[in-house]
Short mmCIF file of C-alpha atoms in Angstrom, two decimals:
data_model
loop_
_atom_site.label_atom_id
_atom_site.label_comp_id
_atom_site.label_asym_id
_atom_site.label_seq_id
_atom_site.Cartn_x
_atom_site.Cartn_y
_atom_site.Cartn_z
CA MET A 1 80.85 112.25 89.22
CA THR A 2 83.04 110.27 86.74
CA ASP A 3 83.18 108.85 83.24
CA THR A 4 80.87 105.94 83.68
CA GLY A 5 78.23 107.94 84.21
CA SER A 6 78.05 108.37 87.75
CA SER A 7 77.16 112.72 87.16
CA GLY A 8 74.23 111.07 87.32
CA ARG A 9 74.23 110.26 91.27
CA SER A 10 74.22 112.66 94.13
CA ARG A 11 72.09 112.56 97.29
CA LYS A 12 69.22 109.68 97.60
CA ARG A 13 67.31 107.88 100.15
CA TRP A 14 67.12 104.36 100.52
CA CYS A 15 64.89 101.88 102.92
CA GLY A 16 62.63 99.77 101.55
CA PRO A 17 61.37 95.65 103.37
CA LEU A 18 64.76 94.66 102.22
CA LEU A 19 66.99 96.94 104.14
CA ALA A 20 64.29 97.92 106.91
CA LEU A 21 65.04 94.07 107.52
CA LEU A 22 69.12 94.18 106.69
CA LEU A 23 68.86 96.82 109.03
CA GLY A 24 66.91 96.06 111.64
CA ALA A 25 65.57 99.42 111.95
CA THR A 26 65.91 102.53 109.56
CA PRO A 27 68.90 102.83 106.29
CA LEU A 28 72.49 103.80 106.03
CA LEU A 29 71.66 107.70 104.49
CA GLY A 30 69.37 109.14 103.31
CA GLY A 31 68.48 112.96 101.72
CA ALA A 32 66.78 114.54 98.95
CA GLN A 33 67.22 113.40 95.61
CA GLN A 34 69.34 116.04 94.13
CA GLU A 35 69.00 117.27 89.63
CA LYS A 36 72.24 117.94 87.71
CA ALA A 37 73.33 121.46 87.61
CA SER A 38 74.64 121.75 84.87
CA THR A 39 76.21 119.85 82.58
CA GLU A 40 80.72 118.45 84.05
CA SER A 41 82.04 120.33 82.00
CA THR A 42 80.93 123.28 83.26
CA LYS A 43 81.01 122.07 86.84
CA ALA A 44 84.45 121.19 86.33
CA THR A 45 85.72 124.44 85.09
CA GLU A 46 83.50 126.46 87.93
CA SER A 47 84.57 124.42 90.40
CA ALA A 48 89.22 124.55 89.67
CA ALA A 49 88.36 128.20 89.59
CA ARG A 50 86.41 128.81 93.23
CA ILE A 51 88.65 126.14 95.08
CA ASP A 52 92.13 127.45 97.20
CA PRO A 53 95.20 126.66 94.77
CA GLN A 54 96.36 124.95 97.73
CA ALA A 55 93.48 122.82 98.51
CA GLN A 56 92.66 121.70 95.31
CA ARG A 57 96.52 120.72 95.46
CA ILE A 58 96.24 118.08 98.14
CA LEU A 59 93.46 117.11 97.83
CA ARG A 60 94.26 116.26 93.86
CA GLN A 61 97.92 114.87 95.84
CA MET A 62 95.71 112.84 98.10
CA SER A 63 93.17 111.34 94.97
CA ASP A 64 96.05 110.97 92.38
CA PHE A 65 97.03 108.69 95.45
CA LEU A 66 94.57 106.47 96.02
CA ALA A 67 93.79 105.94 93.36
CA ALA A 68 97.05 104.56 92.15
CA GLN A 69 97.06 101.62 95.10
CA ARG A 70 95.88 98.81 93.46
CA GLU A 71 94.87 96.89 96.15
CA PHE A 72 93.88 98.67 100.16
CA SER A 73 92.34 97.74 103.62
CA VAL A 74 91.33 99.65 105.73
CA ARG A 75 89.83 100.47 109.24
CA THR A 76 86.64 103.53 109.76
CA GLU A 77 85.44 104.60 112.12
CA GLY A 78 82.13 107.07 111.84
CA THR A 79 79.10 108.45 113.20
CA LEU A 80 76.08 109.36 111.00
CA ASP A 81 73.33 111.71 112.39
CA GLU A 82 69.05 110.82 111.87
CA VAL A 83 66.67 113.16 112.72
CA LEU A 84 63.77 111.46 113.57
CA ASP A 85 60.29 113.15 113.77
CA SER A 86 59.88 115.19 115.97
CA GLY A 87 62.73 117.02 115.10
CA GLN A 88 66.03 115.47 117.58
CA LYS A 89 68.95 114.95 115.94
CA VAL A 90 70.21 111.65 116.94
CA GLN A 91 73.54 109.86 116.50
CA MET A 92 74.46 106.18 115.40
CA GLN A 93 77.50 104.69 115.68
CA ARG A 94 79.48 102.29 113.79
CA ALA A 95 82.51 101.40 112.92
CA GLY A 96 83.81 98.43 109.75
CA ASP A 97 86.72 97.55 107.27
CA VAL A 98 87.35 98.11 103.45
CA ARG A 99 88.77 96.34 100.70
CA LEU A 100 89.71 96.69 97.48
CA GLN A 101 91.41 95.50 94.81
CA ARG A 102 90.75 96.59 91.86
CA PRO A 103 89.01 97.25 89.53
CA ASN A 104 86.96 94.20 90.10
CA ARG A 105 86.43 93.05 94.34
CA LEU A 106 85.42 94.99 96.83
CA ARG A 107 83.70 94.01 100.49
CA VAL A 108 82.73 95.44 103.64
CA ASP A 109 82.10 94.58 106.97
CA ARG A 110 80.06 96.50 109.14
CA THR A 111 79.11 96.43 113.24
CA GLY A 112 76.71 99.69 114.15
CA ASP A 113 74.38 100.52 116.21
CA LEU A 114 71.90 99.32 113.49
CA ALA A 115 73.25 95.91 112.41
CA LYS A 116 75.47 93.67 110.65
CA LEU A 117 76.34 94.36 107.06
CA HIS A 118 78.21 92.59 104.44
CA LEU A 119 78.61 93.74 101.35
CA PHE A 120 80.44 92.30 98.62
CA TYR A 121 81.27 93.00 94.91
CA ASP A 122 83.30 90.62 92.93
CA GLY A 123 83.68 91.73 89.66
CA ARG A 124 79.67 89.46 89.06
CA GLN A 125 78.27 90.22 91.38
CA LEU A 126 76.40 92.46 94.12
CA THR A 127 75.61 90.74 97.21
CA LEU A 128 73.74 93.02 100.84
CA HIS A 129 74.13 90.27 103.81
CA GLY A 130 73.02 91.49 107.29
CA GLU A 131 74.05 88.93 110.41
CA ARG A 132 71.24 90.08 112.64
CA ALA A 133 68.23 89.26 111.00
CA ASN A 134 69.96 86.43 109.19
CA ALA A 135 69.06 87.68 105.46
CA TYR A 136 70.32 88.77 101.90
CA ALA A 137 69.39 89.95 98.27
CA THR A 138 72.02 89.66 94.74
CA THR A 139 72.16 91.00 91.89
CA PRO A 140 73.84 90.94 88.83
CA ALA A 141 76.95 93.54 88.41
CA PRO A 142 78.82 95.83 85.80
CA SER A 143 82.05 94.87 85.75
CA THR A 144 84.52 97.27 87.35
CA VAL A 145 84.05 99.06 91.00
CA ASP A 146 82.78 102.63 89.75
CA ALA A 147 80.34 100.45 87.02
CA MET A 148 79.20 98.46 90.68
CA VAL A 149 78.72 102.25 92.61
CA ASP A 150 77.28 104.07 89.41
CA MET A 151 74.45 100.90 89.03
CA ALA A 152 73.68 100.28 92.95
CA SER A 153 73.13 104.18 93.76
CA GLN A 154 71.15 104.27 89.95
CA ARG A 155 69.80 101.16 90.17
CA LEU A 156 69.57 99.93 93.56
CA GLY A 157 69.12 104.04 94.88
CA LEU A 158 72.50 102.56 97.27
CA GLU A 159 75.36 104.95 97.94
CA PRO A 160 77.25 104.52 100.90
CA PRO A 161 78.34 107.61 101.77
CA GLY A 162 82.64 108.12 101.54
CA SER A 163 82.02 106.02 98.64
CA ASP A 164 84.31 108.36 96.50
CA LEU A 165 87.35 108.24 97.85
CA LEU A 166 86.58 104.11 96.25
CA LEU A 167 86.85 104.73 92.54
CA SER A 168 89.61 105.23 89.99
CA ASN A 169 89.29 108.95 89.97
CA PRO A 170 88.77 110.58 93.02
CA TYR A 171 89.27 114.05 92.33
CA ALA A 172 86.65 114.32 89.91
CA ALA A 173 83.33 112.58 91.81
CA LEU A 174 84.90 114.07 94.81
CA THR A 175 84.86 118.22 93.17
CA GLU A 176 81.95 117.63 91.06
CA ALA A 177 79.24 119.42 92.60
CA VAL A 178 81.90 121.67 94.41
CA CYS A 179 81.43 125.60 94.44
CA SER A 180 83.98 126.31 96.92
CA GLY A 181 86.86 124.70 99.11
CA SER A 182 89.49 126.30 101.47
CA TYR A 183 92.97 125.19 103.02
CA LEU A 184 92.09 125.66 106.79
CA GLY A 185 95.68 125.03 108.46
CA ARG A 186 97.95 122.42 110.14
CA SER A 187 96.19 120.06 112.42
CA MET A 188 96.14 116.18 114.29
CA VAL A 189 94.25 113.31 113.08
CA ASP A 190 94.31 110.58 115.71
CA GLY A 191 97.98 111.34 116.42
CA VAL A 192 99.00 111.87 112.66
CA PRO A 193 99.42 114.92 110.72
CA VAL A 194 97.01 116.56 108.72
CA HIS A 195 95.73 119.73 106.20
CA HIS A 196 92.48 120.17 107.09
CA LEU A 197 90.92 120.73 103.52
CA ALA A 198 86.90 121.90 103.25
CA PHE A 199 84.58 121.98 100.90
CA ARG A 200 80.90 123.65 100.08
CA ASN A 201 78.52 121.89 97.53
CA SER A 202 76.09 123.03 95.19
CA ASP A 203 73.93 120.30 95.73
CA GLY A 204 73.63 121.11 99.43
CA VAL A 205 76.34 119.47 100.20
CA ASP A 206 79.54 120.38 102.63
CA TRP A 207 81.88 118.25 102.96
CA GLU A 208 85.41 118.57 104.98
CA LEU A 209 88.45 116.33 104.33
CA TRP A 210 91.69 116.14 106.93
CA VAL A 211 94.49 114.45 104.39
CA GLU A 212 98.00 113.09 105.91
CA ASP A 213 101.12 115.15 105.64
CA GLY A 214 104.11 113.82 103.69
CA PRO A 215 104.63 111.07 101.02
CA ARG A 216 101.45 109.29 102.34
CA PRO A 217 99.00 111.74 101.06
CA LEU A 218 96.28 109.35 102.60
CA PRO A 219 92.54 109.93 104.07
CA ARG A 220 92.26 110.69 107.70
CA LYS A 221 88.58 111.31 108.79
CA TYR A 222 85.91 112.58 106.70
CA VAL A 223 82.56 114.81 106.83
CA ILE A 224 79.52 115.28 104.87
CA THR A 225 77.39 118.16 106.26
CA SER A 226 73.70 118.15 104.75
CA ARG A 227 72.83 121.73 105.03
CA ASP A 228 70.13 121.70 103.29
CA LEU A 229 68.44 118.87 105.23
CA PRO A 230 66.06 119.70 108.84
CA GLY A 231 68.99 120.23 111.13
CA ALA A 232 72.19 120.01 108.76
CA PRO A 233 72.61 115.96 109.23
CA GLN A 234 76.73 115.00 109.22
CA TYR A 235 77.99 111.82 108.54
CA SER A 236 81.39 111.48 110.13
CA VAL A 237 84.38 108.92 109.60
CA SER A 238 87.56 108.64 111.32
CA LEU A 239 89.86 106.41 108.62
CA SER A 240 93.15 104.13 110.16
CA ASP A 241 94.96 101.10 109.69
CA TRP A 242 95.93 101.04 105.36
CA ASN A 243 96.98 98.71 105.01
CA LEU A 244 98.24 99.31 100.79
CA SER A 245 99.55 95.83 100.54
CA PRO A 246 97.24 94.05 101.78
CA ARG A 247 97.50 90.17 101.02
CA LEU A 248 94.00 89.89 99.28
CA THR A 249 92.71 86.35 97.53
CA PRO A 250 89.35 86.32 95.39
CA ASP A 251 87.46 84.12 98.02
CA GLN A 252 87.16 86.53 100.25
CA PHE A 253 85.32 88.26 97.97
CA GLN A 254 82.02 85.66 97.12
CA PHE A 255 79.34 85.39 99.39
CA THR A 256 78.41 82.66 100.19
CA PRO A 257 74.60 82.74 102.00
CA PRO A 258 75.20 81.28 105.84
CA ARG A 259 72.73 78.23 107.37
CA ASP A 260 69.01 79.34 106.83
CA ALA A 261 70.20 82.20 105.39
CA VAL A 262 67.11 84.47 104.56
CA ARG A 263 67.57 86.20 100.35
CA LEU A 264 65.37 88.93 99.54
CA SER A 265 65.29 90.98 96.13
CA PHE A 266 66.19 94.70 95.88
CA LEU A 267 63.61 97.24 94.54
CA ALA A 268 64.53 100.58 92.85
CA PRO A 269 64.42 103.48 94.19
CA ASP A 270 61.19 104.52 93.35
CA SER A 271 59.54 102.23 94.89
CA GLN A 272 61.07 103.00 98.34
CA GLY A 273 60.50 105.52 100.89
CA GLY A 274 62.73 106.38 103.02
CA ALA A 275 63.70 108.93 106.41
CA GLN A 276 65.84 112.24 106.19
CA GLN A 277 68.90 111.56 107.45
CA GLY A 278 72.34 112.61 106.83
CA GLY A 279 75.32 111.84 104.72
CA SER A 280 75.16 111.44 101.63
CA LYS A 281 77.42 112.99 99.44
#
């Protein structure tokens, strides 16, 4: 997906004792692990040929604009479908705040139906902290956000949905497996005029993006559908309160264990199980 090796990342599942404890129940996202279909250059050529020119232009404008921001913060509110063993599809709510400072700091604070979870990355370490369980896990991490996201996916099986938007080259990440793309016209998201784009991937994923119209082509809504999974579960998130000049300090990205917090260990993806859920891309 990026030149850091992200092309190996695709839809994964993550669970196991660590995340079951941190989240209090089931994992945030899941899906079937996919084989890489072809080389990145071939996929890039195919993507460019099959994406509507207007959709491609708007997606690239958004990606270039995001990549040019040295730091930002954004509020997220979304839902994630979970398909139960009975086949019934239920919807989980979550909301959070994301703070990014390029090239090597990221923090995500998220509250939802299942857990209150915090992610800290300070350029040296990656930490997940489950506040309700008062448990955390820490591992050494690479020196850039791109490399950290790639490591977390490949070595830990952990890939938050929508993480492509945080990378230094969102366009390459988003279009890696795209086989078609359409421009669906103008609409409104939370009172903001937007362009509505829709894409289909070769790996069983459909996704939509609503991009703000005007001088700040920011993503305002993002929906991912795992069409090849039973029930076609979805992940949907709205992005609001964008701040492109936040007052971020190094200590905001560093984790200090709370009193009596339990330290756990990350598990490799091969040793984990998982439930079928939506929202992984």
